[in-house]
mmCIF file of C-alpha atoms and ligand atoms in Angstrom:
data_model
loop_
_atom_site.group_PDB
_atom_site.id
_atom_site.type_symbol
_atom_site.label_atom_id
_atom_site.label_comp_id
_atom_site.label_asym_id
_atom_site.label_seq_id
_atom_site.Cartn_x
_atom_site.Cartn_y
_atom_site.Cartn_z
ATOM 1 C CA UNK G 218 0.000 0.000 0.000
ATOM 2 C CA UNK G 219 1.193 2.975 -1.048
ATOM 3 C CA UNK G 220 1.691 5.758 1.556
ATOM 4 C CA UNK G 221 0.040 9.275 1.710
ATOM 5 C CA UNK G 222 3.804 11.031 1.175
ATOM 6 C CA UNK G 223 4.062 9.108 -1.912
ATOM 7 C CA UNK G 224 1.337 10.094 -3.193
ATOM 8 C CA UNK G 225 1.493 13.168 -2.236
ATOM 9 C CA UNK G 226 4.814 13.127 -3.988
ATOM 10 C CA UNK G 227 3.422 11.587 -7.022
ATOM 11 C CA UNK G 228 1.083 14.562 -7.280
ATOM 12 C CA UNK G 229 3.880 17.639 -7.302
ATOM 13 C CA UNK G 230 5.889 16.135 -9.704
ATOM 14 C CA UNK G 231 3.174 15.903 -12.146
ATOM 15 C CA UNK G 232 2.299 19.041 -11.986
ATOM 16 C CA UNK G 233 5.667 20.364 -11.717
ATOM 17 C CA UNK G 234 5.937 18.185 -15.365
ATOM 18 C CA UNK G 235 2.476 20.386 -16.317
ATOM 19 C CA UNK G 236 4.264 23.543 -15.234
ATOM 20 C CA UNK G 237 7.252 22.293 -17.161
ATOM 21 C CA UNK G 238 5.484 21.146 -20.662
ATOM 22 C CA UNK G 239 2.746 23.910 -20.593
ATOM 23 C CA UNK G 240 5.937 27.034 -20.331
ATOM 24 C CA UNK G 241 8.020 24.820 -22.733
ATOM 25 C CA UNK G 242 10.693 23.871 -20.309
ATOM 26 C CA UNK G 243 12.660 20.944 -19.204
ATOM 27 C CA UNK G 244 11.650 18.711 -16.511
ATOM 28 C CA UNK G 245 15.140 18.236 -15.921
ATOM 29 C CA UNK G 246 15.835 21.807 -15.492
ATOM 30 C CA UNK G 247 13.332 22.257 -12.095
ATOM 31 C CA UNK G 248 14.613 20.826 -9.038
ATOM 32 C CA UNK G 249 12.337 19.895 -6.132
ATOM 33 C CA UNK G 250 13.199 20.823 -2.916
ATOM 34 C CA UNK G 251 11.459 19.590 0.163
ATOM 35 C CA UNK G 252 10.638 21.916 2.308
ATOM 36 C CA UNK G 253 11.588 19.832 6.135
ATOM 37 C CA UNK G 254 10.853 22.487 8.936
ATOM 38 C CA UNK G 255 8.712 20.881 11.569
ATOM 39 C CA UNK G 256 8.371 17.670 9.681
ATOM 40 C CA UNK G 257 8.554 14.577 11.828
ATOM 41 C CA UNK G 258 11.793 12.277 10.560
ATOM 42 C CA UNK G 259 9.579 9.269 9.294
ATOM 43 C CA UNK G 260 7.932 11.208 6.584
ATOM 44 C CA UNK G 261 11.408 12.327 5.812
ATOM 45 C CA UNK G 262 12.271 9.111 6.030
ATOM 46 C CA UNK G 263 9.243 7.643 3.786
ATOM 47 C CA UNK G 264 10.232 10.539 1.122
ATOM 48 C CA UNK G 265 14.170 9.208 0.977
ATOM 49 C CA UNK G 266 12.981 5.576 0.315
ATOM 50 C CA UNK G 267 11.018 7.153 -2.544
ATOM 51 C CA UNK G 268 14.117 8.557 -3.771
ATOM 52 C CA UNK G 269 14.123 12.225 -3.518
ATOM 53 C CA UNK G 270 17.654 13.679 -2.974
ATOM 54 C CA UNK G 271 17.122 17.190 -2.149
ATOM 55 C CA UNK G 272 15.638 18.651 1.405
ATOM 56 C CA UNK G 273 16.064 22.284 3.051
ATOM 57 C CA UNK G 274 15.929 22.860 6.333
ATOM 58 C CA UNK G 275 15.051 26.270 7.962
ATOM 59 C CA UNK G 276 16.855 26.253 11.725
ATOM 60 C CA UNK G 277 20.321 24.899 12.578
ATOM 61 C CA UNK G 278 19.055 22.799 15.380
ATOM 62 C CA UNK G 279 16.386 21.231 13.483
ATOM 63 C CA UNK G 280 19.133 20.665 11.066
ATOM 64 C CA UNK G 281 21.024 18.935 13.447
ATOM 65 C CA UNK G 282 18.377 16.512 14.668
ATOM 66 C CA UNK G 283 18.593 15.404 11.281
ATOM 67 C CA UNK G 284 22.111 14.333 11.619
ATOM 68 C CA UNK G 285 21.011 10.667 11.779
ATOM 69 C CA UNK G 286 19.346 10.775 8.191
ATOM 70 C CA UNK G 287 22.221 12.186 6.609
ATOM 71 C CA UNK G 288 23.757 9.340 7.751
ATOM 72 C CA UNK G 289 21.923 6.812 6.347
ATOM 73 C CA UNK G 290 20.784 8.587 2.988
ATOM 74 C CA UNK G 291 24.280 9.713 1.521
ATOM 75 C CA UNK G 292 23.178 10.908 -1.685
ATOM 76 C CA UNK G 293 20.701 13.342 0.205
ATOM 77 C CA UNK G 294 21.639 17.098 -0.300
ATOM 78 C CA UNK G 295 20.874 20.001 2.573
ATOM 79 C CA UNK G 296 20.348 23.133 1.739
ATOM 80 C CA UNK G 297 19.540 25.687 4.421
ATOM 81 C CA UNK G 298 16.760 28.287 3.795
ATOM 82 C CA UNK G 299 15.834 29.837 6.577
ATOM 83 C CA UNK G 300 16.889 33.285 8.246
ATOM 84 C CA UNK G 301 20.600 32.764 9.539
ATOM 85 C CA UNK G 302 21.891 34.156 12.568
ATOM 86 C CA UNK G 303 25.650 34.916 12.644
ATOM 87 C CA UNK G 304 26.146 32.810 15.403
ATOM 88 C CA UNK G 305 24.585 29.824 13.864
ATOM 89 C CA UNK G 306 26.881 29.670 10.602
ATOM 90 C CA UNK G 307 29.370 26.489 11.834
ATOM 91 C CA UNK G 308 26.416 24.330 12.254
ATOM 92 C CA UNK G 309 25.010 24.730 9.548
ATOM 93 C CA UNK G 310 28.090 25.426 6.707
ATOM 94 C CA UNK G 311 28.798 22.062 8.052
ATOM 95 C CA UNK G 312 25.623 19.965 6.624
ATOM 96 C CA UNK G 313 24.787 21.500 3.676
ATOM 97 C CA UNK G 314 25.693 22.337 0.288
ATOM 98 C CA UNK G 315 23.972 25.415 -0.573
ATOM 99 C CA UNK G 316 22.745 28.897 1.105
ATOM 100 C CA UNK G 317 19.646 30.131 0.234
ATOM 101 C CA UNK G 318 18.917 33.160 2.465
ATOM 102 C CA UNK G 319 21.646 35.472 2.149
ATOM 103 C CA UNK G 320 20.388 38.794 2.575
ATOM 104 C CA UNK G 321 23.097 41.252 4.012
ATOM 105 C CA UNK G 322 26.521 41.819 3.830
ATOM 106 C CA UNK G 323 27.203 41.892 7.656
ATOM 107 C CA UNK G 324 26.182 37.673 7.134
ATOM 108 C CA UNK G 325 28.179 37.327 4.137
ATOM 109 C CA UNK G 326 31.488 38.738 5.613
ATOM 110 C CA UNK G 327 30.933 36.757 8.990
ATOM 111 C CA UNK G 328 30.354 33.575 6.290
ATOM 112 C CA UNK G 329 33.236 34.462 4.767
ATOM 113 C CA UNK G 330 35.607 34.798 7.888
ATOM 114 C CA UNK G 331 34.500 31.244 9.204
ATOM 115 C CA UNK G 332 34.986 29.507 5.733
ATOM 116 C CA UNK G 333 38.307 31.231 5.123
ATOM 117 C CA UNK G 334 39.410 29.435 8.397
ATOM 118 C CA UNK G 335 38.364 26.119 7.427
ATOM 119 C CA UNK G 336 39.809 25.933 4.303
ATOM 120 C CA UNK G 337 36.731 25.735 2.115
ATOM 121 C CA UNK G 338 34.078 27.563 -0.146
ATOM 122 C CA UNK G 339 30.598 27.408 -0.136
ATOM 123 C CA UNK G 340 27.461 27.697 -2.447
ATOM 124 C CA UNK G 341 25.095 30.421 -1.728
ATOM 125 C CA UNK G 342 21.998 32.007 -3.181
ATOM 126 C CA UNK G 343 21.157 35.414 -2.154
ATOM 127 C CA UNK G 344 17.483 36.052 -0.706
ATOM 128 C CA UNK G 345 15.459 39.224 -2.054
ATOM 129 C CA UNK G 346 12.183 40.318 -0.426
ATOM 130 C CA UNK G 347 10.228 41.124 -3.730
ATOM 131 C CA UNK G 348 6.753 41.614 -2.079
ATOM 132 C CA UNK G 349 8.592 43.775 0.392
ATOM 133 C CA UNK G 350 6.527 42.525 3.150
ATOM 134 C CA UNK G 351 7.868 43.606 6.518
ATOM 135 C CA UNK G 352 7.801 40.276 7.914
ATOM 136 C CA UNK G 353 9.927 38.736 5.536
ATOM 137 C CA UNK G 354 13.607 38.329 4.916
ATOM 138 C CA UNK G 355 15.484 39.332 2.194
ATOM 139 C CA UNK G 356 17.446 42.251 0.678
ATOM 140 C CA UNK G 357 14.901 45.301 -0.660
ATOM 141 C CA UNK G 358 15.138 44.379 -4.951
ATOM 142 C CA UNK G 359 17.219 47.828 -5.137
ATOM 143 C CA UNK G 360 19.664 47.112 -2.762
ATOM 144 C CA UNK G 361 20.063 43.519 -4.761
ATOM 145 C CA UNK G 362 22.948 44.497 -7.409
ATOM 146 C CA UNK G 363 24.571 46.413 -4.692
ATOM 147 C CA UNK G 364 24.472 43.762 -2.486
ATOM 148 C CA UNK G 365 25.405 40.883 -4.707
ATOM 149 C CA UNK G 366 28.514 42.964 -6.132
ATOM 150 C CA UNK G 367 30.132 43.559 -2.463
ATOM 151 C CA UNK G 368 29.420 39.623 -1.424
ATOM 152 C CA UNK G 369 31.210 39.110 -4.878
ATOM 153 C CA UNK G 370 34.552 39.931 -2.720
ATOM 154 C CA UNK G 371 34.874 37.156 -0.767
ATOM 155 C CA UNK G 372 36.561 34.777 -2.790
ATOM 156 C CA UNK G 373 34.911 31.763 -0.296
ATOM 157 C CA UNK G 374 30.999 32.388 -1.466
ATOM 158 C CA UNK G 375 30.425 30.712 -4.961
ATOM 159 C CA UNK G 376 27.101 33.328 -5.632
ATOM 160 C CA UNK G 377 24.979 31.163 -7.714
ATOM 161 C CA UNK G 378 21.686 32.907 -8.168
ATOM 162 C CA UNK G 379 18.404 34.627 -6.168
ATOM 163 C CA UNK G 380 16.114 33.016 -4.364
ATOM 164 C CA UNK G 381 12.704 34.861 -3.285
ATOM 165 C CA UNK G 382 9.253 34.008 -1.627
ATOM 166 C CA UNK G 383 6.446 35.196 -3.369
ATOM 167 C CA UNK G 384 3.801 37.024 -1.895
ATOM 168 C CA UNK G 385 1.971 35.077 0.421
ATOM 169 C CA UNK G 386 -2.232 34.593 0.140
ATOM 170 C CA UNK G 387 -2.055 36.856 -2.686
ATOM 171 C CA UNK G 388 -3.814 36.579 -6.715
ATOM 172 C CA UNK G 389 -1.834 34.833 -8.998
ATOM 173 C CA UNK G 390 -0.626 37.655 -10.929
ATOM 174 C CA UNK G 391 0.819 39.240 -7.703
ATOM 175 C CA UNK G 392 2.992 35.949 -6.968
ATOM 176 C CA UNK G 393 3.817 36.298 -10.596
ATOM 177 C CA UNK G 394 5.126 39.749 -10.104
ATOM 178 C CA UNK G 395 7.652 38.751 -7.687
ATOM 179 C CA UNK G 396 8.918 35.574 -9.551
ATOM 180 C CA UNK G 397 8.877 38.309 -12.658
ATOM 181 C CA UNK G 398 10.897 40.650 -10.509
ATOM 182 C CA UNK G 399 13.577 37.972 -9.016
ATOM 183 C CA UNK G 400 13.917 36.980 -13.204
ATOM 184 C CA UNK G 401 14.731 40.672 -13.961
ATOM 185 C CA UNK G 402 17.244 41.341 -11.425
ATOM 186 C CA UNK G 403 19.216 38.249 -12.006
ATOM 187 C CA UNK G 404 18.887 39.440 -15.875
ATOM 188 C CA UNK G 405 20.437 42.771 -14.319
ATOM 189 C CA UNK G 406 23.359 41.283 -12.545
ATOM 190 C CA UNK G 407 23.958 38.648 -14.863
ATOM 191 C CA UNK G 408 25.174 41.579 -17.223
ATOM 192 C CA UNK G 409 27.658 42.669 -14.650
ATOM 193 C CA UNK G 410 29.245 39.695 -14.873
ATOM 194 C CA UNK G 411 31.036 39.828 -11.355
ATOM 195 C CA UNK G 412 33.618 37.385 -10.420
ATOM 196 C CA UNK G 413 32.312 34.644 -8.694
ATOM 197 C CA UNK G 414 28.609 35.170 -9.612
ATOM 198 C CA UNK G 415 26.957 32.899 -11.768
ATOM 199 C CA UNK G 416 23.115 33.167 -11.508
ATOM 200 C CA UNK G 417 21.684 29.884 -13.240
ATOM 201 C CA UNK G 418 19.871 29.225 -9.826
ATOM 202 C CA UNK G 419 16.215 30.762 -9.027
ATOM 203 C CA UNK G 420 15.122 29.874 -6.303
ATOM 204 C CA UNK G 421 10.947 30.692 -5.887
ATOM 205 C CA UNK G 422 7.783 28.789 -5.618
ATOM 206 C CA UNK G 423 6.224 26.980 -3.202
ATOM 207 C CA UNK G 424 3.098 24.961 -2.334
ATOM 208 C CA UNK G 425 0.534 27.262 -3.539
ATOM 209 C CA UNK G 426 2.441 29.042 -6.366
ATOM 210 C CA UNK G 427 5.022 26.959 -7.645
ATOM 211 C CA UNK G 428 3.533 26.350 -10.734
ATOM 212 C CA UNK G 429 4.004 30.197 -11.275
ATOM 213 C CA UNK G 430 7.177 30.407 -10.004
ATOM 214 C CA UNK G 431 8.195 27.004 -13.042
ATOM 215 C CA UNK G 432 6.214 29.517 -15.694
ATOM 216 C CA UNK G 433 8.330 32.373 -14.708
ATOM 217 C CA UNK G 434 11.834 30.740 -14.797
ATOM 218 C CA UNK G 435 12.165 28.546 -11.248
ATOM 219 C CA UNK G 436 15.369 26.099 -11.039
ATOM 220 C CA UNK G 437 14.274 25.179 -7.604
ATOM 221 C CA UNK G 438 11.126 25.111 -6.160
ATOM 222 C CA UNK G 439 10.492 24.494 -2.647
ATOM 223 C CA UNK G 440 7.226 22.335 -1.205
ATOM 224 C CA UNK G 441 6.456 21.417 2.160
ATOM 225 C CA UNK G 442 2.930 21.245 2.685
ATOM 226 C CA UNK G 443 2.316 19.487 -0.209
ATOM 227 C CA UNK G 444 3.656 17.147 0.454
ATOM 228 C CA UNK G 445 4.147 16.414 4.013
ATOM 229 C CA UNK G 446 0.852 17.773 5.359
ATOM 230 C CA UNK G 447 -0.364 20.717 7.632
ATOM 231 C CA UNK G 448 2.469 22.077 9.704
ATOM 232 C CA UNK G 449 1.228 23.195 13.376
ATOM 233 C CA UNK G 450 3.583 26.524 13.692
ATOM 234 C CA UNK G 451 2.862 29.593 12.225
ATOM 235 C CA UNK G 452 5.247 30.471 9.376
ATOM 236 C CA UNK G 453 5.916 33.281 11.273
ATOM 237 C CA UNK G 454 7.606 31.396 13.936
ATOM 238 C CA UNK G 455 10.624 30.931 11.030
ATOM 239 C CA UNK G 456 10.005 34.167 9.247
ATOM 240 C CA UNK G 457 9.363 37.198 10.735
ATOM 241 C CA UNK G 458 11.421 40.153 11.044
ATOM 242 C CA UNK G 459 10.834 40.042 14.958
ATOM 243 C CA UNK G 460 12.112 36.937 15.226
ATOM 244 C CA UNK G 461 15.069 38.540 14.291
ATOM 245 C CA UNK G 462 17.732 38.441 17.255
ATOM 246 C CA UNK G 463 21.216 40.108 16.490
ATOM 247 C CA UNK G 464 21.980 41.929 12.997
HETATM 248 C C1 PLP D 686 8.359 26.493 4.720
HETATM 249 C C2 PLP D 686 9.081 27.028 3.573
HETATM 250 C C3 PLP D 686 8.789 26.590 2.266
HETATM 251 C C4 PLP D 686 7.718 25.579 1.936
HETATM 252 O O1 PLP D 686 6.450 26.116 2.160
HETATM 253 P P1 PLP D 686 5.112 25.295 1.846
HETATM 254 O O2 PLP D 686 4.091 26.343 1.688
HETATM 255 O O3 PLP D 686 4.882 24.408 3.019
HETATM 256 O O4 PLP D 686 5.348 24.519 0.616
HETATM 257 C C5 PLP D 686 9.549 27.130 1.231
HETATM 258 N N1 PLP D 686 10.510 28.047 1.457
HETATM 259 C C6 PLP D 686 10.808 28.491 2.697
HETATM 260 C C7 PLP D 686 11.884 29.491 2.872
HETATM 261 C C8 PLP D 686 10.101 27.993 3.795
HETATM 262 O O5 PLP D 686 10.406 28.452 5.005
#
């Protein structure tokens, strides 16, 4: 018997293949990230067997609890995208692969000082808050050219594209706007052509818009409820601005 994750699995990447064939795109070209925050570790678990290979995880300690999964599922990849605090950055630059919510210099230089001391580089996507809702992370879209050409310095970050999340309860053509606006700017600092920038990765979309976010250019989406069910904290709890303790 097949289980509800699976199906629910089943589900999102057929549409993601809709999303795909309907904007004349490659399936191959849009990742799916699982979206992990709060999500017991048998789903996880029951989502691995099924063979997906890419999660994102929000908190460093939550990250850590999955410690034992990363374990057994080698050819899983972490990415963290949730806000990160300064003082958080050795946990987590030691689990995963890629970055998604860089959104100041102050954490790209303190990134940047840690790496440099362990020898290593490290992958990271830089956040923009293109609904410019106050209780949501990310650099302001004009500060975004500015910001990626200073991280551009440190010669440890490997910038490799935006990642944004779309306005939240809103029409489609608002969410559309944003994914529209994240495509622009990386068109915009793509033509700068910084050193150490790259920009083939957008990251936007999530359970209720990703199929906007794949129309409007998305390399990665990134589903949680979708798949794994209901989650019983607010969004808030991992997003907004007053959650914010140091920077
Ligand atoms: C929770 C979360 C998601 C997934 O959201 P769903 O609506 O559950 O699909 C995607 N991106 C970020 C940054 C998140 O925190």
């Amino acid at each position: 018997m097949g289980h509800l994750v699976e199906e629910n699995l089943n589900t999102v990447r057929q549409q993601m293949e809709l999303a795909c064939l309907s904007s004349g795109r490659k399936v191959e070209d849009v990742k799916l990230l699982l979206a992990t925050k709060t999500v017991p570790i048998e789903k996880l678990y029951i989502a691995m067997q099924a063979g997906e290979t890419l999660f994102g995880e929000n908190k460093a300690q939550e990250l850590r609890g999955k410690f034992p999964l990363m374990e057994q599922f080698k050819q899983v990849e972490w990415h963290f995208i949730g806000h990160l605090q300064t003082n958080k950055i050795k946990d987590v630059v030691k689990y995963v692969t890629l970055i998604h919510s860089v959104d100041r210099l102050k954490l790209g230089q303190a990134l940047h000082n840690y790496i440099v001391k362990e020898n290593k580089t490290m992958d990271i996507l830089v956040q923009i808050n293109t609904s410019y809702e106050e209780s949501k992370f990310g650099a302001p879209p004009e500060l975004a050219l500015e910001l990626v050409k200073q991280l551009s310095q440190f010669e440890t970050l490997n910038i490799k594209g935006l990642m944004t999340i779309g306005k939240l309860n809103a029409t489609n053509d608002e969410t559309r706007h944003c994914f529209q606006l994240l495509k622009s700017i990386q068109t915009q600092i793509k033509e700068k052509k910084f050193p150490r920038v790259e920009m083939d990765i957008l990251s936007m979309g999530m359970s209720g818009d990703f199929k906007v976010a794949i129309e409007e250019g998305a390399t990665i989406i990134r589903v949680g409820t979708s798949v794994f069910g209901p989650r019983y904290l607010p969004d808030e709890y991992y997003w907004n601005e007053n959650m914010r303790q140091e920077d």
